[in-house]
mmCIF file of C-alpha atoms and ligand atoms in Angstrom:
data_model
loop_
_atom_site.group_PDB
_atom_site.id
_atom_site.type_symbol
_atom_site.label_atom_id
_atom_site.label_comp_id
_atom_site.label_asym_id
_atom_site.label_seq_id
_atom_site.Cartn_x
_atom_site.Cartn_y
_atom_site.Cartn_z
ATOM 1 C CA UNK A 66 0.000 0.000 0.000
ATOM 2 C CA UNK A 67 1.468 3.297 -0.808
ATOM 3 C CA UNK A 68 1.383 5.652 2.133
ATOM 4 C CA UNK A 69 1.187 9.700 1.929
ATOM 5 C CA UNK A 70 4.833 10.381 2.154
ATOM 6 C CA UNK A 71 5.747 7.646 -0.645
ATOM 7 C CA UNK A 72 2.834 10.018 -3.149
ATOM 8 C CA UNK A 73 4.499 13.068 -1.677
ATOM 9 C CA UNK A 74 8.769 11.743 -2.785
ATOM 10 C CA UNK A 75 9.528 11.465 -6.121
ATOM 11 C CA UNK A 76 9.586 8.075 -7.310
ATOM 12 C CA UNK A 77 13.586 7.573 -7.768
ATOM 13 C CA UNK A 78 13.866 9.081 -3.896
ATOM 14 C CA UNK A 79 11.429 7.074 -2.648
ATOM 15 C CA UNK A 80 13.611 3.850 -4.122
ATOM 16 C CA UNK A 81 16.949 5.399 -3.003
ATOM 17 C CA UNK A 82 15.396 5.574 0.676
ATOM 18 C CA UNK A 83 13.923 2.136 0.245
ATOM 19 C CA UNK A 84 17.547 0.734 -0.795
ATOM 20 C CA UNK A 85 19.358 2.304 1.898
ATOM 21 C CA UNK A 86 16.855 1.252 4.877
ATOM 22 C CA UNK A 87 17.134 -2.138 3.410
ATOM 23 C CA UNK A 88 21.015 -2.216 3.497
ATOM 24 C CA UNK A 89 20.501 -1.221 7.128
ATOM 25 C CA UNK A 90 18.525 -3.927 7.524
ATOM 26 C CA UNK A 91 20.573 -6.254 5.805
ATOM 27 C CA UNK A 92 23.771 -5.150 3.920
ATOM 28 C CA UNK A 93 25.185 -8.689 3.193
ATOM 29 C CA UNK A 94 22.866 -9.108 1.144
ATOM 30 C CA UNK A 95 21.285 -6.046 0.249
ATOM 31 C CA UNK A 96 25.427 -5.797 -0.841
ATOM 32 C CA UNK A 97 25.250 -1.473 -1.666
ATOM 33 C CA UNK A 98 23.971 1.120 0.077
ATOM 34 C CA UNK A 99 22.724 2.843 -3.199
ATOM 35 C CA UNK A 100 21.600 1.545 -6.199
ATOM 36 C CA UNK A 101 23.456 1.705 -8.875
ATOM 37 C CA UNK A 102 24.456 4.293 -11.066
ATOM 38 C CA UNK A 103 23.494 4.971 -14.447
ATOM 39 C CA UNK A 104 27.158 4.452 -16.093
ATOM 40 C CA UNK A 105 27.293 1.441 -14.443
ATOM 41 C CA UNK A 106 23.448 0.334 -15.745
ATOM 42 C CA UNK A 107 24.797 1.405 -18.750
ATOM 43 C CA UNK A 108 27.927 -0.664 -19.003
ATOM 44 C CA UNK A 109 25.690 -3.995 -18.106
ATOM 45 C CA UNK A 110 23.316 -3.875 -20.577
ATOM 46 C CA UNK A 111 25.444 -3.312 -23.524
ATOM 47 C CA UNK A 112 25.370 -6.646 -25.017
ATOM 48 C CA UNK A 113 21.286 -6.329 -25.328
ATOM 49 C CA UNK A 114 21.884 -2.865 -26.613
ATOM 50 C CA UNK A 115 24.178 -4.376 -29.147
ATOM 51 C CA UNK A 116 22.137 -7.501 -29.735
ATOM 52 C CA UNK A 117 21.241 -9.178 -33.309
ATOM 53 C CA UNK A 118 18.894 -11.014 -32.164
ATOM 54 C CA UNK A 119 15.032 -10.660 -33.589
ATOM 55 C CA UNK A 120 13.698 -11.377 -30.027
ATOM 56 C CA UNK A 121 15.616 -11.330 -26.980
ATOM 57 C CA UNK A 122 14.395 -13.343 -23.632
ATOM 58 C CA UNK A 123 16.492 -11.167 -21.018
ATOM 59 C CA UNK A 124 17.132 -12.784 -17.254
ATOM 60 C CA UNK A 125 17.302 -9.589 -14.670
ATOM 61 C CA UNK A 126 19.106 -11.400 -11.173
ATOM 62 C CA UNK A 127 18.848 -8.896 -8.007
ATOM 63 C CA UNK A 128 16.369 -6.396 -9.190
ATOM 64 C CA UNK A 129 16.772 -4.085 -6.076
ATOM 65 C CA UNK A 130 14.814 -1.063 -7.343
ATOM 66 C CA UNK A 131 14.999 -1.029 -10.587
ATOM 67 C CA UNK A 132 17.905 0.656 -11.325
ATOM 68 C CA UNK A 133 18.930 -2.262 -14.101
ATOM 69 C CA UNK A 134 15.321 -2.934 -15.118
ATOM 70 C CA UNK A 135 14.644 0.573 -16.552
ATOM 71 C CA UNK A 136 18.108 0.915 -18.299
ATOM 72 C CA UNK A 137 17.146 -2.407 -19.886
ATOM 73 C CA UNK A 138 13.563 -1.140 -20.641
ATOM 74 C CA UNK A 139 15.266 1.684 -22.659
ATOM 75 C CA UNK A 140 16.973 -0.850 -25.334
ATOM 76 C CA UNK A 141 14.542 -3.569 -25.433
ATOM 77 C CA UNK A 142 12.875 -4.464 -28.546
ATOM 78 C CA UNK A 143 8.906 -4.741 -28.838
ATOM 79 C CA UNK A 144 9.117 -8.669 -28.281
ATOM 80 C CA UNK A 145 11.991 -8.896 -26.269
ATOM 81 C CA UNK A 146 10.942 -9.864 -22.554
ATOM 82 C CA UNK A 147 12.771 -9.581 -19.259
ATOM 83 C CA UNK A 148 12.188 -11.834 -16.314
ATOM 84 C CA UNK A 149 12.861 -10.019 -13.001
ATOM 85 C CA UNK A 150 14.156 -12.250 -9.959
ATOM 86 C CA UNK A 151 14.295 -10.484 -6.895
ATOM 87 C CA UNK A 152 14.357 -12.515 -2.988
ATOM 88 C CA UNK A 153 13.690 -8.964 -0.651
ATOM 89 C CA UNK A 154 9.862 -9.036 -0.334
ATOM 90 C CA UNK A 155 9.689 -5.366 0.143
ATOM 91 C CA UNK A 156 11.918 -4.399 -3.166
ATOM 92 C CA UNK A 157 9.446 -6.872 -5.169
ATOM 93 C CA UNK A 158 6.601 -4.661 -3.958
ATOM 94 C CA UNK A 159 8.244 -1.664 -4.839
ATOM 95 C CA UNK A 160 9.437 -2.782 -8.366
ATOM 96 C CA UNK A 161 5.612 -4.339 -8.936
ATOM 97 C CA UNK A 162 4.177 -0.831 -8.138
ATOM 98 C CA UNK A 163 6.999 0.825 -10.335
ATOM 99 C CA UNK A 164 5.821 -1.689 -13.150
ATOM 100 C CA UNK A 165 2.915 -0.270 -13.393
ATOM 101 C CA UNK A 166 3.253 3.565 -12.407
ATOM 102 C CA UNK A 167 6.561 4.550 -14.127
ATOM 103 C CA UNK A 168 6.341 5.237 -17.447
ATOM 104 C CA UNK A 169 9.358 3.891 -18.809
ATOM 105 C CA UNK A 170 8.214 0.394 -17.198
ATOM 106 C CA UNK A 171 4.358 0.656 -17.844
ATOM 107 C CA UNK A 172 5.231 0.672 -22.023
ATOM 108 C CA UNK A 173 6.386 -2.906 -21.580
ATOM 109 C CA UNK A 174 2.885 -4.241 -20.609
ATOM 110 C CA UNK A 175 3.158 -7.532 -19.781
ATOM 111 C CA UNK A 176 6.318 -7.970 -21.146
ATOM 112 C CA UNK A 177 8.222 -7.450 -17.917
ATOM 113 C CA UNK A 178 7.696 -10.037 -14.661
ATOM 114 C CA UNK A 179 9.040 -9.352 -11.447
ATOM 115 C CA UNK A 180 9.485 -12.377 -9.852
ATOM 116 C CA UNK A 181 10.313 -12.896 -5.830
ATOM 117 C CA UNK A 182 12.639 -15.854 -5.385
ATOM 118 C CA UNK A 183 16.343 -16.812 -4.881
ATOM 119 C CA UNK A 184 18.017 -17.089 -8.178
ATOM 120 C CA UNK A 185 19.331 -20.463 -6.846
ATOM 121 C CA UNK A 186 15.880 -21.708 -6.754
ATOM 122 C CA UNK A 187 13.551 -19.228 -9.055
ATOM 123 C CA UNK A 188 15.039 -19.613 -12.889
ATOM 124 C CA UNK A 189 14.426 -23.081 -12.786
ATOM 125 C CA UNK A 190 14.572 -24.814 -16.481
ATOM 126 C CA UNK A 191 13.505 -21.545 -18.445
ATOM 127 C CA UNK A 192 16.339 -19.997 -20.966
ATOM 128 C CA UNK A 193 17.832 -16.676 -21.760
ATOM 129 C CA UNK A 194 19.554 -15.273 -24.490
ATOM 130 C CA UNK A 195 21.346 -12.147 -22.074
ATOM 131 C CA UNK A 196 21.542 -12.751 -17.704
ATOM 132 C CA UNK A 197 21.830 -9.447 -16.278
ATOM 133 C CA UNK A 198 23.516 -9.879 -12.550
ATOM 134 C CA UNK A 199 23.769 -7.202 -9.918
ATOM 135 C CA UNK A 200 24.489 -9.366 -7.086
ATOM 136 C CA UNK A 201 26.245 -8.694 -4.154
ATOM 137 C CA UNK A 202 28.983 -11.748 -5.318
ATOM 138 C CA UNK A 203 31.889 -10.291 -2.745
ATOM 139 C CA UNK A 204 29.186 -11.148 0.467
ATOM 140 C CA UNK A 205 28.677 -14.434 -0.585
ATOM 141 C CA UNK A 206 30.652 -17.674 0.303
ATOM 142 C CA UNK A 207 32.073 -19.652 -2.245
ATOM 143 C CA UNK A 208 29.631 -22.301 -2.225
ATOM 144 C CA UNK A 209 26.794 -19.752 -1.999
ATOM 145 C CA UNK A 210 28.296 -18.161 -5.356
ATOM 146 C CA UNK A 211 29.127 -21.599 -6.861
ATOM 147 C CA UNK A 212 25.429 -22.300 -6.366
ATOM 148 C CA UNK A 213 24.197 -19.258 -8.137
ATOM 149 C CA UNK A 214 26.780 -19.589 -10.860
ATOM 150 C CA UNK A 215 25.849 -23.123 -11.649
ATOM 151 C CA UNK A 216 21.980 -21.767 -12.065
ATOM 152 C CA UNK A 217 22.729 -18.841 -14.049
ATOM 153 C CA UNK A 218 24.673 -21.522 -16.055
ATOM 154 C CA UNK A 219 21.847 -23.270 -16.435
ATOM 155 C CA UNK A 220 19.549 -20.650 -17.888
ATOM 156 C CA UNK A 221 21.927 -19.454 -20.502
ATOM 157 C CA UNK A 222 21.516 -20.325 -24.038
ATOM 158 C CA UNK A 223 24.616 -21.169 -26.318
ATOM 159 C CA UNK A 224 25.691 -18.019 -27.297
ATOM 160 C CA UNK A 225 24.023 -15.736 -24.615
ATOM 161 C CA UNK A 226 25.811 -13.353 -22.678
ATOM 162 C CA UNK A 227 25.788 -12.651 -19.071
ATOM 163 C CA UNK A 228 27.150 -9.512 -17.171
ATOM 164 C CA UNK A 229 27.908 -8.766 -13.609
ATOM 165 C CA UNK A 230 29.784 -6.194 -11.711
ATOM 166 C CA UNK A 231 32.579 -6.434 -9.039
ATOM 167 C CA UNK A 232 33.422 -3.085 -6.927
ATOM 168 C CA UNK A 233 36.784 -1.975 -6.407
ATOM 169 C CA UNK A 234 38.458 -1.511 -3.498
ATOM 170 C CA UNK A 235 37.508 -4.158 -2.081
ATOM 171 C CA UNK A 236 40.929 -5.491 -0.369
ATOM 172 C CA UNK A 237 41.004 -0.993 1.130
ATOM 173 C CA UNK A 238 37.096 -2.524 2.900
ATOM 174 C CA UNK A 239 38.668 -5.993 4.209
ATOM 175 C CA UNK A 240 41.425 -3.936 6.180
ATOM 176 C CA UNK A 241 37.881 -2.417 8.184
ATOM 177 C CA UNK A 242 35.542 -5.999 8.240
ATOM 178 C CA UNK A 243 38.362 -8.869 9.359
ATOM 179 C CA UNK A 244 39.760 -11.808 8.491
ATOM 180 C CA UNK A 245 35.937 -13.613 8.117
ATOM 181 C CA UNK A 246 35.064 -10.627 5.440
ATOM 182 C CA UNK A 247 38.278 -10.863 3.671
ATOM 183 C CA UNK A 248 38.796 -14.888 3.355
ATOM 184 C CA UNK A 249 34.865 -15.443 1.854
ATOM 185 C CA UNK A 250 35.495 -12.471 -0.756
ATOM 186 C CA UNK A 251 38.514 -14.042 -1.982
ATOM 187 C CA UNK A 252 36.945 -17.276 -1.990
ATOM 188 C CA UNK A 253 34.035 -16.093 -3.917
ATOM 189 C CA UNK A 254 36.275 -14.384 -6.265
ATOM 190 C CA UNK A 255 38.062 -17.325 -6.772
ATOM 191 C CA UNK A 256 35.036 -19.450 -7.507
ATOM 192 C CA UNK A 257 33.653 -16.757 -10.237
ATOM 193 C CA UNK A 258 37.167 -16.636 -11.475
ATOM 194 C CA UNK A 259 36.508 -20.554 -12.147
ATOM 195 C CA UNK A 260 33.268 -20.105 -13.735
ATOM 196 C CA UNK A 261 34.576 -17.237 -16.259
ATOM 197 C CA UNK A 262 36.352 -19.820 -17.809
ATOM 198 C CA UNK A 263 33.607 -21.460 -19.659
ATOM 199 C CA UNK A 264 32.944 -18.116 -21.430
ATOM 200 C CA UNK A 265 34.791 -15.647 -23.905
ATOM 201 C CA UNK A 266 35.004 -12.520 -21.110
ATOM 202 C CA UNK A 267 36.046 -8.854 -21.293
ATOM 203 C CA UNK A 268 36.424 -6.499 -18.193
ATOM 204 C CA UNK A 269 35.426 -2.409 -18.266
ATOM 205 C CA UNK A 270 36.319 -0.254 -14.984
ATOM 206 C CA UNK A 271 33.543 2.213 -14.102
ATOM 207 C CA UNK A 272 35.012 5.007 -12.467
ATOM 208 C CA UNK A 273 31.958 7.019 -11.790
ATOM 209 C CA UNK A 274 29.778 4.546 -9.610
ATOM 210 C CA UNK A 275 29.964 4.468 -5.665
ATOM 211 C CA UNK A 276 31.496 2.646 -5.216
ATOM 212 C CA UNK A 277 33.337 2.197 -8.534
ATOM 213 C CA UNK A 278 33.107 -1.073 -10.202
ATOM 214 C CA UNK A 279 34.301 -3.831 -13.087
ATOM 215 C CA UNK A 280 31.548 -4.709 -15.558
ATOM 216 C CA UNK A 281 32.089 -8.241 -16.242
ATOM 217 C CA UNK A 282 30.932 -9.525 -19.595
ATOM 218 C CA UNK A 283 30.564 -13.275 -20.466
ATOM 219 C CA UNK A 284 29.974 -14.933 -23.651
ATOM 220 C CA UNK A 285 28.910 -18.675 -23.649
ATOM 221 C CA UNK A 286 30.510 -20.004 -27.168
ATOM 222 C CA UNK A 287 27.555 -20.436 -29.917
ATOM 223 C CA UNK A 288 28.652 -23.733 -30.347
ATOM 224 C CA UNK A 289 28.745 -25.886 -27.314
ATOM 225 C CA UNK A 290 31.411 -29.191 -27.514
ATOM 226 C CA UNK A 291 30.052 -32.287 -26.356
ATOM 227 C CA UNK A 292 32.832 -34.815 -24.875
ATOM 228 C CA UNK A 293 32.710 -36.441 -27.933
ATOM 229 C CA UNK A 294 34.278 -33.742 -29.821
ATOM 230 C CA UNK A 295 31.109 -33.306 -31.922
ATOM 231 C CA UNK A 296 29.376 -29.729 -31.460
ATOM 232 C CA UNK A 297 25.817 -28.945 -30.604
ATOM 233 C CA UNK A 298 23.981 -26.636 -32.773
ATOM 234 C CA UNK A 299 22.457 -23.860 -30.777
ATOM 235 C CA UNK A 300 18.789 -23.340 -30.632
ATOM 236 C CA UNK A 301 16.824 -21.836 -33.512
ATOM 237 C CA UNK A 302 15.967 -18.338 -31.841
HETATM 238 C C1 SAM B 568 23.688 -4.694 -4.970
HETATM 239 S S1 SAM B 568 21.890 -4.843 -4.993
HETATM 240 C C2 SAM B 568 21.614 -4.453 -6.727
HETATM 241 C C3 SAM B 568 20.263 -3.859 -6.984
HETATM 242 C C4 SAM B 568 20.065 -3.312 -8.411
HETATM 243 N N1 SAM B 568 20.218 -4.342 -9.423
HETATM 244 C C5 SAM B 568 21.049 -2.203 -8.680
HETATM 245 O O1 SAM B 568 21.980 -2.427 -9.467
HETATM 246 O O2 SAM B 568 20.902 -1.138 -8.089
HETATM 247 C C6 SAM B 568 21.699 -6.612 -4.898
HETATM 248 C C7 SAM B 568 20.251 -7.104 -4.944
HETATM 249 O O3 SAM B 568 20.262 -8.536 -5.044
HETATM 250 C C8 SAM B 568 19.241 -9.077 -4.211
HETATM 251 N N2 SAM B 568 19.645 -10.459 -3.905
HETATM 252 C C9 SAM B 568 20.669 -10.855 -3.093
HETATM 253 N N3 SAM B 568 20.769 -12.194 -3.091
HETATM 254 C C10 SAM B 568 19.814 -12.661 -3.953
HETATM 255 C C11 SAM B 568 19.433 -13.973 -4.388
HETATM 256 N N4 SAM B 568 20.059 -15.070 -3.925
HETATM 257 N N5 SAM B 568 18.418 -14.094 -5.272
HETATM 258 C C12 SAM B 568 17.767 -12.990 -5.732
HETATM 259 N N6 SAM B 568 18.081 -11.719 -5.354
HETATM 260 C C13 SAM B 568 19.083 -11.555 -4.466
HETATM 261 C C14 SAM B 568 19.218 -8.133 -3.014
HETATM 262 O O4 SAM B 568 18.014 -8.231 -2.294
HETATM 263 C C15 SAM B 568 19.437 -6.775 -3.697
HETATM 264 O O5 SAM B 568 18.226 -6.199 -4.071
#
């Protein structure tokens, strides 16, 4: 339900307050205390900008408010369709009511679903031709990332692309949060470092993002080799 002082904030504050009560709440998690920025939208979404594709079926992981979802919703074409996953109960219900209030999310009908699950569990068999992450990887254990990495595996077509970020400055943080902090982020690292190399990847440094980040781009080959040494053909779309 929105209250008076939710009408009375523009939309965008309204998230930005949302997002930082919630990394109060919960910052492991949560992983930010701002969503983020537009550059850094901008630098995830450029292989569905750059797409070929006729119709694109486009994977959103860790919605937050939106910040993603309406950078994608400006370079989507009129059949693509975007699956939102999203586990914080109270960011689903904002991104639902931003659905269908803001305008640049309202054009794409019923086209966009925001879904509330844990990636591990909630992209089940379905497919995607691009996986756009922004998940908190450097909070995670290595077995929790594993576990997401092997699902977002799952769901990718041969061919697809999926991006994430990574901040910087993360070993200048560990000096502040311990040994604990500093020996799962490496970990993690370490097993996304291991997953990377299934794909083609390239690397871009955002500078202007707090905090600034890496915008990680992997390509899954078109052509995936079966032990055999034969290939598979990828799918039709
Ligand atoms: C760093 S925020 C990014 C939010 C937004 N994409 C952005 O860039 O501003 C990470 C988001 O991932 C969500 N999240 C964390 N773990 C998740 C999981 N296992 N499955 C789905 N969402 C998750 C958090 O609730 C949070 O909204």
């Amino acid at each position: 339900m929105t209250n008076f002082a939710d009408r009375a904030r523009p939309p965008r504050l309204t998230g930005r307050l949302l997002f930082a009560a919630e990394a109060g709440r919960d910052l492991r998690t949560t992983g930010a205390i701002a969503p983020s920025g537009s550059k850094l939208a901008h630098a995830l979404i450029e292989p569905v900008r750059r797409s070929v594709r006729p119709t694109l079926s486009i994977l959103e992981v860790g919605s937050g408010t939106g910040a993603l979802t309406r950078a994608l919703a400006t370079c989507m074409g009129p059949t693509d369709t975007l699956t939102c996953v999203e586990k914080n109960p109270r960011l689903v219900e904002y991104l639902r009511r931003q659905v269908d209030t803001d305008t640049s999310l309202r054009v794409l009908g019923d086209r966009i679903t925001v879904r509330e699950a844990d990636v591990v569990e909630g992209v089940m068999s379905e497919k995607y031709h691009a996986i756009v992450v922004g998940l908190p990887f450097a909070n995670f254990t290595a077995s929790e990332t594993r576990a997401i990495c092997h699902a977002l595996d799952d769901a990718l077509v041969p061919g697809g692309t999926l991006t994430y970020f990574s901040y910087l400055g993360a070993s200048i943080v560990d000096n502040f949060t311990g040994d604990r902090h500093s020996r799962r982020r490496r970990h993690s690292a370490q097993a996304l470092a291991e997953f990377r190399t299934g794909f083609r990847q390239s690397r871009r440094t955002v500078w202007a993002n707090v905090p600034p980040a890496h915008a990680w781009t992997l390509t899954r080959p078109a052509e995936a080799h079966l032990p055999n040494g034969r290939a598979s053909r990828p799918p039709a779309s």
